[in-house]
Amino acid sequence: ENNRNTYSANIPDARALWEVYYPPYQACIDAGVASAMCSYNLVNDTHSCSNDQLLNKDLKDVMGFEGWVMSDWAAAHDTTVAEGLDQDMPGSNVDDGSGSESFYAPDRLAAVDESLIDAAVSRVLWPIVQYGLMDTYDDSCKVTATTTDCSDEMYDVVATTDEHQALALKIATESVLLLKNEGGLLPITVTANASASVARALSGDDECTVETDWDYFDNDISDELTWDASKCCDGCLAISGGGQGQQTCTAYTYSPDDGHCYYKSSNAGRTYSQGRISGTVDSRTTDDADDFTNDDAAADYTIAVVGAACNAAR
């Protein structure tokens, strides 16, 4: 997030763009994605939400994207309908941090060619009609000049489904490859701890218990700021294999009061503490990795994560 409005991602080589960076976006477009979001940073020295080459020429013209482009929250830096930004989000007085009107306020849009406004609106409306949202319109969410009554739709509706979760799992699973580092071909150094990580990743045996209103004393490894207790389990598992001078994490405690995970090398000394969330980690150890190494040459493998067919990259 630091310097996000001033950093430029420079990829001047068009071949690299089309062969390396653009294929995931093209796959999303081919799959019928309805919207795209431009980011805060610059691309090739032009802000992405003001980037005619990126939004109009590459995304809309060459890739054939028919949906609409919205800005990330407060990522617009100008009124750039002509450059391909169809919607400024959130459309309030936060765009440039000065408290001025938004870049897409009516008086600013009045200076934009009307045909460009029509094209931007059409791109927003097209997927609404294409995907049947007009057919299932519910007027319970009413937006007027003075009131907005959409609290149920904004905060209470469950937007995911079992099918969505199954698809997300399928994409994530198919995006991971196990590469064989035969003869030290890959430029990596594999340690026993890395082998343990591979073994755990393949075994799927890692588990975390979850107990409310309990605390494990003696924060003797580390702590980190997080936003929910499940991240404590992930963090403890990440260092549960030990090695490289690390202590092995076997228990954790999450404190909602300060938003910290506290990692422990021992699960001794559990005590009642209202509001805290704790648990222990049941993970494969380096001994398990040794067995895996002997049987399957774990040290000759490394996990490589590659982009999914339709990545959420911006």
PDB file of C-alpha atoms in Angstrom:
ATOM      1  CA  GLU A   1       0.000   0.000   0.000  1.00  0.00           C
ATOM      2  CA  ASN A   2       2.935   2.361   0.492  1.00  0.00           C
ATOM      3  CA  ASN A   3       3.518   4.683  -2.474  1.00  0.00           C
ATOM      4  CA  ARG A   4       0.609   3.054  -4.259  1.00  0.00           C
ATOM      5  CA  ASN A   5      -0.380   6.302  -6.011  1.00  0.00           C
ATOM      6  CA  THR A   6       3.121   7.091  -7.254  1.00  0.00           C
ATOM      7  CA  TYR A   7       4.738   3.731  -8.074  1.00  0.00           C
ATOM      8  CA  SER A   8       4.914   2.796 -11.741  1.00  0.00           C
ATOM      9  CA  ALA A   9       4.934  -0.804 -12.968  1.00  0.00           C
ATOM     10  CA  ASN A  10       6.924  -0.496 -16.176  1.00  0.00           C
ATOM     11  CA  ILE A  11       6.693  -3.275 -18.770  1.00  0.00           C
ATOM     12  CA  PRO A  12       7.552  -1.458 -22.003  1.00  0.00           C
ATOM     13  CA  ASP A  13       7.926  -4.649 -24.035  1.00  0.00           C
ATOM     14  CA  ALA A  14       4.595  -5.401 -25.710  1.00  0.00           C
ATOM     15  CA  ARG A  15       5.531  -9.040 -26.224  1.00  0.00           C
ATOM     16  CA  ALA A  16       6.076  -9.496 -22.480  1.00  0.00           C
ATOM     17  CA  LEU A  17       2.716  -7.891 -21.772  1.00  0.00           C
ATOM     18  CA  TRP A  18       0.797 -10.130 -24.152  1.00  0.00           C
ATOM     19  CA  GLU A  19       2.655 -13.369 -23.492  1.00  0.00           C
ATOM     20  CA  VAL A  20       3.203 -13.102 -19.726  1.00  0.00           C
ATOM     21  CA  TYR A  21       0.954 -10.532 -18.051  1.00  0.00           C
ATOM     22  CA  TYR A  22      -2.222 -10.365 -20.124  1.00  0.00           C
ATOM     23  CA  PRO A  23      -3.249 -14.038 -20.584  1.00  0.00           C
ATOM     24  CA  PRO A  24      -5.068 -14.279 -17.188  1.00  0.00           C
ATOM     25  CA  TYR A  25      -7.107 -11.199 -18.063  1.00  0.00           C
ATOM     26  CA  GLN A  26      -7.866 -12.535 -21.514  1.00  0.00           C
ATOM     27  CA  ALA A  27      -9.064 -15.777 -19.934  1.00  0.00           C
ATOM     28  CA  CYS A  28     -11.412 -13.830 -17.676  1.00  0.00           C
ATOM     29  CA  ILE A  29     -12.808 -11.911 -20.629  1.00  0.00           C
ATOM     30  CA  ASP A  30     -13.286 -15.103 -22.624  1.00  0.00           C
ATOM     31  CA  ALA A  31     -15.163 -16.531 -19.632  1.00  0.00           C
ATOM     32  CA  GLY A  32     -17.590 -13.589 -19.682  1.00  0.00           C
ATOM     33  CA  VAL A  33     -16.398 -11.405 -16.811  1.00  0.00           C
ATOM     34  CA  ALA A  34     -18.607  -8.332 -16.436  1.00  0.00           C
ATOM     35  CA  SER A  35     -16.324  -5.753 -14.846  1.00  0.00           C
ATOM     36  CA  ALA A  36     -12.689  -4.837 -14.380  1.00  0.00           C
ATOM     37  CA  MET A  37     -10.984  -2.641 -11.793  1.00  0.00           C
ATOM     38  CA  CYS A  38      -8.065  -0.315 -12.427  1.00  0.00           C
ATOM     39  CA  SER A  39      -5.587   0.143  -9.601  1.00  0.00           C
ATOM     40  CA  TYR A  40      -3.930   3.047  -7.779  1.00  0.00           C
ATOM     41  CA  ASN A  41      -0.499   2.739  -9.332  1.00  0.00           C
ATOM     42  CA  LEU A  42       0.864   3.820 -12.668  1.00  0.00           C
ATOM     43  CA  VAL A  43       1.519   1.435 -15.536  1.00  0.00           C
ATOM     44  CA  ASN A  44       4.307   2.506 -17.858  1.00  0.00           C
ATOM     45  CA  ASP A  45       4.322   5.948 -16.190  1.00  0.00           C
ATOM     46  CA  THR A  46       0.575   6.620 -16.603  1.00  0.00           C
ATOM     47  CA  HIS A  47      -1.969   6.050 -13.837  1.00  0.00           C
ATOM     48  CA  SER A  48      -3.842   2.866 -14.654  1.00  0.00           C
ATOM     49  CA  CYS A  49      -7.255   4.560 -14.317  1.00  0.00           C
ATOM     50  CA  SER A  50      -6.131   7.237 -16.780  1.00  0.00           C
ATOM     51  CA  ASN A  51      -4.343   4.884 -19.141  1.00  0.00           C
ATOM     52  CA  ASP A  52      -5.774   4.930 -22.657  1.00  0.00           C
ATOM     53  CA  GLN A  53      -3.357   2.244 -23.855  1.00  0.00           C
ATOM     54  CA  LEU A  54      -4.215  -0.071 -20.986  1.00  0.00           C
ATOM     55  CA  LEU A  55      -7.992   0.402 -20.789  1.00  0.00           C
ATOM     56  CA  ASN A  56      -9.144   1.326 -24.292  1.00  0.00           C
ATOM     57  CA  LYS A  57      -6.601  -0.121 -26.681  1.00  0.00           C
ATOM     58  CA  ASP A  58      -5.446  -3.277 -24.888  1.00  0.00           C
ATOM     59  CA  LEU A  59      -8.407  -4.234 -22.672  1.00  0.00           C
ATOM     60  CA  LYS A  60     -11.422  -3.115 -24.657  1.00  0.00           C
ATOM     61  CA  ASP A  61     -10.247  -3.107 -28.262  1.00  0.00           C
ATOM     62  CA  VAL A  62      -7.748  -5.964 -28.550  1.00  0.00           C
ATOM     63  CA  MET A  63      -8.963  -8.286 -25.764  1.00  0.00           C
ATOM     64  CA  GLY A  64     -12.596  -7.595 -26.627  1.00  0.00           C
ATOM     65  CA  PHE A  65     -13.764  -6.675 -23.123  1.00  0.00           C
ATOM     66  CA  GLU A  66     -17.411  -5.570 -23.307  1.00  0.00           C
ATOM     67  CA  GLY A  67     -18.038  -4.884 -19.623  1.00  0.00           C
ATOM     68  CA  TRP A  68     -17.223  -1.764 -17.637  1.00  0.00           C
ATOM     69  CA  VAL A  69     -14.102  -0.512 -15.907  1.00  0.00           C
ATOM     70  CA  MET A  70     -14.393   0.888 -12.384  1.00  0.00           C
ATOM     71  CA  SER A  71     -11.693   2.452 -10.292  1.00  0.00           C
ATOM     72  CA  ASP A  72     -10.392   0.977  -7.095  1.00  0.00           C
ATOM     73  CA  TRP A  73     -11.612   3.008  -4.140  1.00  0.00           C
ATOM     74  CA  ALA A  74     -10.300   6.560  -4.660  1.00  0.00           C
ATOM     75  CA  ALA A  75      -7.909   5.433  -7.390  1.00  0.00           C
ATOM     76  CA  ALA A  76      -9.156   7.902 -10.013  1.00  0.00           C
ATOM     77  CA  HIS A  77      -6.786  10.801 -10.599  1.00  0.00           C
ATOM     78  CA  ASP A  78      -8.813  12.740 -13.157  1.00  0.00           C
ATOM     79  CA  THR A  79     -12.041  12.693 -15.152  1.00  0.00           C
ATOM     80  CA  THR A  80     -10.916  10.059 -17.635  1.00  0.00           C
ATOM     81  CA  VAL A  81     -14.009   8.706 -19.359  1.00  0.00           C
ATOM     82  CA  ALA A  82     -12.253   9.216 -22.701  1.00  0.00           C
ATOM     83  CA  GLU A  83      -9.292   7.155 -21.470  1.00  0.00           C
ATOM     84  CA  GLY A  84     -11.524   4.187 -20.605  1.00  0.00           C
ATOM     85  CA  LEU A  85     -12.625   4.636 -16.975  1.00  0.00           C
ATOM     86  CA  ASP A  86     -16.388   4.068 -16.997  1.00  0.00           C
ATOM     87  CA  GLN A  87     -17.106   4.422 -13.269  1.00  0.00           C
ATOM     88  CA  ASP A  88     -15.360   6.305 -10.458  1.00  0.00           C
ATOM     89  CA  MET A  89     -15.658   4.550  -7.097  1.00  0.00           C
ATOM     90  CA  PRO A  90     -16.851   5.374  -4.544  1.00  0.00           C
ATOM     91  CA  GLY A  91     -17.853   8.617  -6.259  1.00  0.00           C
ATOM     92  CA  SER A  92     -17.545  10.738  -3.144  1.00  0.00           C
ATOM     93  CA  ASN A  93     -15.285  13.495  -1.867  1.00  0.00           C
ATOM     94  CA  VAL A  94     -12.246  11.281  -1.413  1.00  0.00           C
ATOM     95  CA  ASP A  95     -10.759  11.036  -4.871  1.00  0.00           C
ATOM     96  CA  ASP A  96      -7.793  13.357  -4.449  1.00  0.00           C
ATOM     97  CA  GLY A  97      -7.728  13.631  -0.664  1.00  0.00           C
ATOM     98  CA  SER A  98      -8.435  17.362  -0.755  1.00  0.00           C
ATOM     99  CA  GLY A  99     -12.124  17.265   0.113  1.00  0.00           C
ATOM    100  CA  SER A 100     -13.082  18.514  -3.351  1.00  0.00           C
ATOM    101  CA  GLU A 101     -15.868  17.034  -5.443  1.00  0.00           C
ATOM    102  CA  SER A 102     -15.333  13.692  -7.087  1.00  0.00           C
ATOM    103  CA  PHE A 103     -13.774  13.517 -10.506  1.00  0.00           C
ATOM    104  CA  TYR A 104     -17.033  12.107 -11.853  1.00  0.00           C
ATOM    105  CA  ALA A 105     -19.346  14.703 -10.310  1.00  0.00           C
ATOM    106  CA  PRO A 106     -22.124  15.909 -12.682  1.00  0.00           C
ATOM    107  CA  ASP A 107     -20.520  19.278 -13.401  1.00  0.00           C
ATOM    108  CA  ARG A 108     -17.279  17.611 -14.466  1.00  0.00           C
ATOM    109  CA  LEU A 109     -19.036  14.999 -16.561  1.00  0.00           C
ATOM    110  CA  ALA A 110     -20.938  17.816 -18.292  1.00  0.00           C
ATOM    111  CA  ALA A 111     -17.679  18.694 -20.024  1.00  0.00           C
ATOM    112  CA  VAL A 112     -17.307  15.161 -21.431  1.00  0.00           C
ATOM    113  CA  ASP A 113     -18.558  14.253 -24.902  1.00  0.00           C
ATOM    114  CA  GLU A 114     -22.070  12.828 -24.489  1.00  0.00           C
ATOM    115  CA  SER A 115     -21.327   9.851 -26.726  1.00  0.00           C
ATOM    116  CA  LEU A 116     -18.582   8.775 -24.312  1.00  0.00           C
ATOM    117  CA  ILE A 117     -21.005   9.032 -21.384  1.00  0.00           C
ATOM    118  CA  ASP A 118     -23.524   6.912 -23.290  1.00  0.00           C
ATOM    119  CA  ALA A 119     -20.858   4.310 -24.052  1.00  0.00           C
ATOM    120  CA  ALA A 120     -19.798   4.121 -20.390  1.00  0.00           C
ATOM    121  CA  VAL A 121     -23.402   3.764 -19.191  1.00  0.00           C
ATOM    122  CA  SER A 122     -24.061   1.089 -21.820  1.00  0.00           C
ATOM    123  CA  ARG A 123     -21.091  -0.922 -20.568  1.00  0.00           C
ATOM    124  CA  VAL A 124     -22.545  -0.858 -17.050  1.00  0.00           C
ATOM    125  CA  LEU A 125     -26.054  -1.777 -18.185  1.00  0.00           C
ATOM    126  CA  TRP A 126     -25.038  -4.496 -20.653  1.00  0.00           C
ATOM    127  CA  PRO A 127     -24.031  -7.169 -18.097  1.00  0.00           C
ATOM    128  CA  ILE A 128     -27.030  -6.266 -15.914  1.00  0.00           C
ATOM    129  CA  VAL A 129     -29.281  -7.240 -18.799  1.00  0.00           C
ATOM    130  CA  GLN A 130     -26.993 -10.005 -20.101  1.00  0.00           C
ATOM    131  CA  TYR A 131     -26.972 -11.878 -16.799  1.00  0.00           C
ATOM    132  CA  GLY A 132     -30.668 -11.466 -16.059  1.00  0.00           C
ATOM    133  CA  LEU A 133     -30.482  -9.025 -13.168  1.00  0.00           C
ATOM    134  CA  MET A 134     -33.299  -6.974 -14.676  1.00  0.00           C
ATOM    135  CA  ASP A 135     -35.462 -10.107 -14.771  1.00  0.00           C
ATOM    136  CA  THR A 136     -35.128 -10.595 -11.033  1.00  0.00           C
ATOM    137  CA  TYR A 137     -35.301  -6.934 -10.046  1.00  0.00           C
ATOM    138  CA  ASP A 138     -36.385  -6.319  -6.467  1.00  0.00           C
ATOM    139  CA  ASP A 139     -37.475  -2.783  -5.619  1.00  0.00           C
ATOM    140  CA  SER A 140     -36.882  -3.325  -1.894  1.00  0.00           C
ATOM    141  CA  CYS A 141     -33.580  -1.487  -2.320  1.00  0.00           C
ATOM    142  CA  LYS A 142     -34.542   2.107  -3.063  1.00  0.00           C
ATOM    143  CA  VAL A 143     -32.059   4.866  -3.836  1.00  0.00           C
ATOM    144  CA  THR A 144     -33.383   8.436  -4.052  1.00  0.00           C
ATOM    145  CA  ALA A 145     -31.829  11.872  -3.861  1.00  0.00           C
ATOM    146  CA  THR A 146     -32.153  11.872  -0.092  1.00  0.00           C
ATOM    147  CA  THR A 147     -32.340   8.265   1.101  1.00  0.00           C
ATOM    148  CA  THR A 148     -30.724   4.904   0.499  1.00  0.00           C
ATOM    149  CA  ASP A 149     -32.534   1.859   1.824  1.00  0.00           C
ATOM    150  CA  CYS A 150     -30.235  -0.967   0.773  1.00  0.00           C
ATOM    151  CA  SER A 151     -28.925  -2.190   4.108  1.00  0.00           C
ATOM    152  CA  ASP A 152     -30.180  -5.760   3.614  1.00  0.00           C
ATOM    153  CA  GLU A 153     -28.606  -6.045   0.167  1.00  0.00           C
ATOM    154  CA  MET A 154     -25.350  -4.491   1.335  1.00  0.00           C
ATOM    155  CA  TYR A 155     -24.837  -6.229   4.667  1.00  0.00           C
ATOM    156  CA  ASP A 156     -27.105  -9.258   5.112  1.00  0.00           C
ATOM    157  CA  VAL A 157     -27.245 -11.046   1.760  1.00  0.00           C
ATOM    158  CA  VAL A 158     -24.957 -14.077   1.471  1.00  0.00           C
ATOM    159  CA  ALA A 159     -23.224 -13.572  -1.860  1.00  0.00           C
ATOM    160  CA  THR A 160     -21.415 -16.911  -2.027  1.00  0.00           C
ATOM    161  CA  THR A 161     -22.729 -20.373  -2.781  1.00  0.00           C
ATOM    162  CA  ASP A 162     -21.478 -23.921  -2.494  1.00  0.00           C
ATOM    163  CA  GLU A 163     -20.800 -23.805  -6.225  1.00  0.00           C
ATOM    164  CA  HIS A 164     -18.697 -20.647  -5.840  1.00  0.00           C
ATOM    165  CA  GLN A 165     -16.634 -22.212  -3.080  1.00  0.00           C
ATOM    166  CA  ALA A 166     -16.153 -25.425  -5.042  1.00  0.00           C
ATOM    167  CA  LEU A 167     -14.994 -23.439  -8.075  1.00  0.00           C
ATOM    168  CA  ALA A 168     -12.583 -21.359  -5.969  1.00  0.00           C
ATOM    169  CA  LEU A 169     -11.102 -24.537  -4.508  1.00  0.00           C
ATOM    170  CA  LYS A 170     -10.782 -26.078  -7.975  1.00  0.00           C
ATOM    171  CA  ILE A 171      -9.016 -22.983  -9.349  1.00  0.00           C
ATOM    172  CA  ALA A 172      -6.638 -22.788  -6.386  1.00  0.00           C
ATOM    173  CA  THR A 173      -5.856 -26.504  -6.537  1.00  0.00           C
ATOM    174  CA  GLU A 174      -5.232 -26.539 -10.272  1.00  0.00           C
ATOM    175  CA  SER A 175      -2.973 -23.493  -9.953  1.00  0.00           C
ATOM    176  CA  VAL A 176      -0.376 -25.336  -7.866  1.00  0.00           C
ATOM    177  CA  LEU A 177       2.316 -27.415  -9.502  1.00  0.00           C
ATOM    178  CA  LEU A 178       4.850 -29.763  -7.931  1.00  0.00           C
ATOM    179  CA  LEU A 179       8.079 -29.349  -9.843  1.00  0.00           C
ATOM    180  CA  LYS A 180      10.952 -31.807  -9.652  1.00  0.00           C
ATOM    181  CA  ASN A 181      14.290 -30.164  -8.961  1.00  0.00           C
ATOM    182  CA  GLU A 182      16.235 -33.002 -10.530  1.00  0.00           C
ATOM    183  CA  GLY A 183      19.973 -32.478 -10.448  1.00  0.00           C
ATOM    184  CA  GLY A 184      19.597 -29.097  -8.741  1.00  0.00           C
ATOM    185  CA  LEU A 185      18.147 -27.563 -11.907  1.00  0.00           C
ATOM    186  CA  LEU A 186      16.137 -24.913 -10.059  1.00  0.00           C
ATOM    187  CA  PRO A 187      18.011 -22.015  -8.382  1.00  0.00           C
ATOM    188  CA  ILE A 188      16.866 -22.891  -4.850  1.00  0.00           C
ATOM    189  CA  THR A 189      18.347 -24.250  -1.669  1.00  0.00           C
ATOM    190  CA  VAL A 190      16.188 -26.947  -0.105  1.00  0.00           C
ATOM    191  CA  THR A 191      16.445 -27.387   3.670  1.00  0.00           C
ATOM    192  CA  ALA A 192      14.958 -29.962   6.022  1.00  0.00           C
ATOM    193  CA  ASN A 193      12.421 -27.344   7.013  1.00  0.00           C
ATOM    194  CA  ALA A 194      11.446 -26.861   3.384  1.00  0.00           C
ATOM    195  CA  SER A 195      11.056 -30.607   3.023  1.00  0.00           C
ATOM    196  CA  ALA A 196       8.788 -30.590   6.057  1.00  0.00           C
ATOM    197  CA  SER A 197       6.696 -27.884   4.449  1.00  0.00           C
ATOM    198  CA  VAL A 198       6.372 -29.953   1.287  1.00  0.00           C
ATOM    199  CA  ALA A 199       5.423 -33.010   3.315  1.00  0.00           C
ATOM    200  CA  ARG A 200       2.793 -31.089   5.228  1.00  0.00           C
ATOM    201  CA  ALA A 201       1.438 -29.541   2.046  1.00  0.00           C
ATOM    202  CA  LEU A 202       1.022 -32.951   0.451  1.00  0.00           C
ATOM    203  CA  SER A 203      -0.281 -34.749   3.503  1.00  0.00           C
ATOM    204  CA  GLY A 204      -3.045 -32.321   4.412  1.00  0.00           C
ATOM    205  CA  ASP A 205      -2.660 -33.476   8.030  1.00  0.00           C
ATOM    206  CA  ASP A 206      -2.205 -30.053   9.623  1.00  0.00           C
ATOM    207  CA  GLU A 207      -4.975 -29.224  12.075  1.00  0.00           C
ATOM    208  CA  CYS A 208      -5.743 -26.484  14.564  1.00  0.00           C
ATOM    209  CA  THR A 209      -8.057 -26.743  17.523  1.00  0.00           C
ATOM    210  CA  VAL A 210     -10.194 -23.723  18.422  1.00  0.00           C
ATOM    211  CA  GLU A 211     -11.295 -22.935  21.957  1.00  0.00           C
ATOM    212  CA  THR A 212     -13.077 -19.798  23.105  1.00  0.00           C
ATOM    213  CA  ASP A 213     -12.417 -18.042  26.415  1.00  0.00           C
ATOM    214  CA  TRP A 214      -9.029 -19.721  26.936  1.00  0.00           C
ATOM    215  CA  ASP A 215      -5.469 -18.449  26.816  1.00  0.00           C
ATOM    216  CA  TYR A 216      -2.097 -20.181  26.531  1.00  0.00           C
ATOM    217  CA  PHE A 217       0.422 -18.262  28.601  1.00  0.00           C
ATOM    218  CA  ASP A 218       4.057 -17.581  27.745  1.00  0.00           C
ATOM    219  CA  ASN A 219       4.263 -15.843  24.388  1.00  0.00           C
ATOM    220  CA  ASP A 220       7.789 -17.101  23.724  1.00  0.00           C
ATOM    221  CA  ILE A 221       8.002 -17.140  19.923  1.00  0.00           C
ATOM    222  CA  SER A 222       6.423 -14.105  18.325  1.00  0.00           C
ATOM    223  CA  ASP A 223       3.232 -12.176  17.789  1.00  0.00           C
ATOM    224  CA  GLU A 224       1.678 -10.471  14.803  1.00  0.00           C
ATOM    225  CA  LEU A 225      -1.247  -8.173  14.089  1.00  0.00           C
ATOM    226  CA  THR A 226      -4.134  -9.839  12.276  1.00  0.00           C
ATOM    227  CA  TRP A 227      -7.892  -9.479  11.891  1.00  0.00           C
ATOM    228  CA  ASP A 228      -9.340 -12.811  12.959  1.00  0.00           C
ATOM    229  CA  ALA A 229      -8.464 -15.938  14.899  1.00  0.00           C
ATOM    230  CA  SER A 230      -8.223 -18.174  11.819  1.00  0.00           C
ATOM    231  CA  LYS A 231      -5.127 -16.261  10.757  1.00  0.00           C
ATOM    232  CA  CYS A 232      -3.515 -17.303  14.047  1.00  0.00           C
ATOM    233  CA  CYS A 233      -3.885 -20.937  13.056  1.00  0.00           C
ATOM    234  CA  ASP A 234      -2.308 -20.229   9.656  1.00  0.00           C
ATOM    235  CA  GLY A 235       0.556 -18.300  11.237  1.00  0.00           C
ATOM    236  CA  CYS A 236       1.272 -20.999  13.795  1.00  0.00           C
ATOM    237  CA  LEU A 237       1.230 -23.685  11.115  1.00  0.00           C
ATOM    238  CA  ALA A 238       3.698 -21.661   9.054  1.00  0.00           C
ATOM    239  CA  ILE A 239       6.315 -22.000  11.801  1.00  0.00           C
ATOM    240  CA  SER A 240       5.207 -25.343  13.179  1.00  0.00           C
ATOM    241  CA  GLY A 241       7.992 -27.217  11.440  1.00  0.00           C
ATOM    242  CA  GLY A 242      10.785 -25.518  13.354  1.00  0.00           C
ATOM    243  CA  GLY A 243      14.224 -25.357  11.748  1.00  0.00           C
ATOM    244  CA  GLN A 244      16.434 -22.433  10.799  1.00  0.00           C
ATOM    245  CA  GLY A 245      16.681 -21.364  14.439  1.00  0.00           C
ATOM    246  CA  GLN A 246      12.921 -21.158  14.843  1.00  0.00           C
ATOM    247  CA  GLN A 247      11.055 -22.590  17.766  1.00  0.00           C
ATOM    248  CA  THR A 248       8.211 -24.898  16.883  1.00  0.00           C
ATOM    249  CA  CYS A 249       4.779 -23.335  17.322  1.00  0.00           C
ATOM    250  CA  THR A 250       2.385 -25.732  19.025  1.00  0.00           C
ATOM    251  CA  ALA A 251      -0.226 -23.336  20.418  1.00  0.00           C
ATOM    252  CA  TYR A 252      -1.607 -19.883  19.748  1.00  0.00           C
ATOM    253  CA  THR A 253      -3.860 -17.292  21.362  1.00  0.00           C
ATOM    254  CA  TYR A 254      -5.836 -14.567  19.618  1.00  0.00           C
ATOM    255  CA  SER A 255      -6.687 -11.409  21.541  1.00  0.00           C
ATOM    256  CA  PRO A 256      -9.609  -9.438  20.052  1.00  0.00           C
ATOM    257  CA  ASP A 257      -8.682  -6.534  22.314  1.00  0.00           C
ATOM    258  CA  ASP A 258      -5.492  -5.736  20.447  1.00  0.00           C
ATOM    259  CA  GLY A 259      -5.916  -7.869  17.311  1.00  0.00           C
ATOM    260  CA  HIS A 260      -2.762  -9.889  17.897  1.00  0.00           C
ATOM    261  CA  CYS A 261      -1.885 -13.538  17.443  1.00  0.00           C
ATOM    262  CA  TYR A 262       0.490 -14.822  20.100  1.00  0.00           C
ATOM    263  CA  TYR A 263       2.512 -17.890  19.129  1.00  0.00           C
ATOM    264  CA  LYS A 264       3.675 -20.385  21.779  1.00  0.00           C
ATOM    265  CA  SER A 265       6.127 -23.258  21.749  1.00  0.00           C
ATOM    266  CA  SER A 266       4.217 -25.094  24.474  1.00  0.00           C
ATOM    267  CA  ASN A 267       0.567 -25.832  25.080  1.00  0.00           C
ATOM    268  CA  ALA A 268       1.101 -25.936  28.845  1.00  0.00           C
ATOM    269  CA  GLY A 269      -0.423 -23.417  31.220  1.00  0.00           C
ATOM    270  CA  ARG A 270      -3.825 -22.986  29.646  1.00  0.00           C
ATOM    271  CA  THR A 271      -6.027 -20.673  31.692  1.00  0.00           C
ATOM    272  CA  TYR A 272      -9.521 -19.204  31.437  1.00  0.00           C
ATOM    273  CA  SER A 273      -9.611 -15.778  29.823  1.00  0.00           C
ATOM    274  CA  GLN A 274     -12.936 -14.418  28.635  1.00  0.00           C
ATOM    275  CA  GLY A 275     -13.024 -13.236  25.036  1.00  0.00           C
ATOM    276  CA  ARG A 276      -9.749 -14.796  23.942  1.00  0.00           C
ATOM    277  CA  ILE A 277      -9.536 -17.556  21.355  1.00  0.00           C
ATOM    278  CA  SER A 278      -6.845 -20.203  21.574  1.00  0.00           C
ATOM    279  CA  GLY A 279      -5.864 -23.494  20.078  1.00  0.00           C
ATOM    280  CA  THR A 280      -3.161 -26.035  19.471  1.00  0.00           C
ATOM    281  CA  VAL A 281      -1.519 -27.144  16.255  1.00  0.00           C
ATOM    282  CA  ASP A 282      -1.250 -30.753  15.157  1.00  0.00           C
ATOM    283  CA  SER A 283       1.330 -30.672  12.394  1.00  0.00           C
ATOM    284  CA  ARG A 284       3.748 -33.025  10.706  1.00  0.00           C
ATOM    285  CA  THR A 285       7.278 -32.491  11.940  1.00  0.00           C
ATOM    286  CA  THR A 286      10.692 -32.671  10.359  1.00  0.00           C
ATOM    287  CA  ASP A 287      10.785 -36.375  11.342  1.00  0.00           C
ATOM    288  CA  ASP A 288       7.813 -36.903   9.068  1.00  0.00           C
ATOM    289  CA  ALA A 289       9.660 -34.974   6.382  1.00  0.00           C
ATOM    290  CA  ASP A 290      12.653 -37.305   6.757  1.00  0.00           C
ATOM    291  CA  ASP A 291      10.371 -40.259   6.059  1.00  0.00           C
ATOM    292  CA  PHE A 292       8.921 -38.425   3.088  1.00  0.00           C
ATOM    293  CA  THR A 293      12.392 -37.566   1.855  1.00  0.00           C
ATOM    294  CA  ASN A 294      13.508 -41.192   1.993  1.00  0.00           C
ATOM    295  CA  ASP A 295      10.407 -42.466   0.235  1.00  0.00           C
ATOM    296  CA  ASP A 296       9.693 -39.754  -2.283  1.00  0.00           C
ATOM    297  CA  ALA A 297      12.768 -37.543  -2.474  1.00  0.00           C
ATOM    298  CA  ALA A 298      11.008 -34.486  -1.025  1.00  0.00           C
ATOM    299  CA  ALA A 299      14.242 -32.498  -1.171  1.00  0.00           C
ATOM    300  CA  ASP A 300      14.105 -32.818  -4.954  1.00  0.00           C
ATOM    301  CA  TYR A 301      10.751 -31.069  -5.137  1.00  0.00           C
ATOM    302  CA  THR A 302       9.494 -27.578  -4.621  1.00  0.00           C
ATOM    303  CA  ILE A 303       5.999 -26.132  -4.628  1.00  0.00           C
ATOM    304  CA  ALA A 304       5.415 -23.572  -7.360  1.00  0.00           C
ATOM    305  CA  VAL A 305       2.249 -21.469  -7.329  1.00  0.00           C
ATOM    306  CA  VAL A 306       1.203 -20.194 -10.724  1.00  0.00           C
ATOM    307  CA  GLY A 307      -1.610 -17.836 -11.697  1.00  0.00           C
ATOM    308  CA  ALA A 308      -5.082 -19.276 -12.050  1.00  0.00           C
ATOM    309  CA  ALA A 309      -6.834 -19.174 -15.377  1.00  0.00           C
ATOM    310  CA  CYS A 310      -8.887 -16.222 -14.162  1.00  0.00           C
ATOM    311  CA  ASN A 311      -6.823 -14.465 -11.524  1.00  0.00           C
ATOM    312  CA  ALA A 312      -8.145 -11.668  -9.342  1.00  0.00           C
ATOM    313  CA  ALA A 313      -5.118  -9.566 -10.207  1.00  0.00           C
ATOM    314  CA  ARG A 314      -5.810  -5.918 -10.900  1.00  0.00           C
TER     315      ARG A 314
END
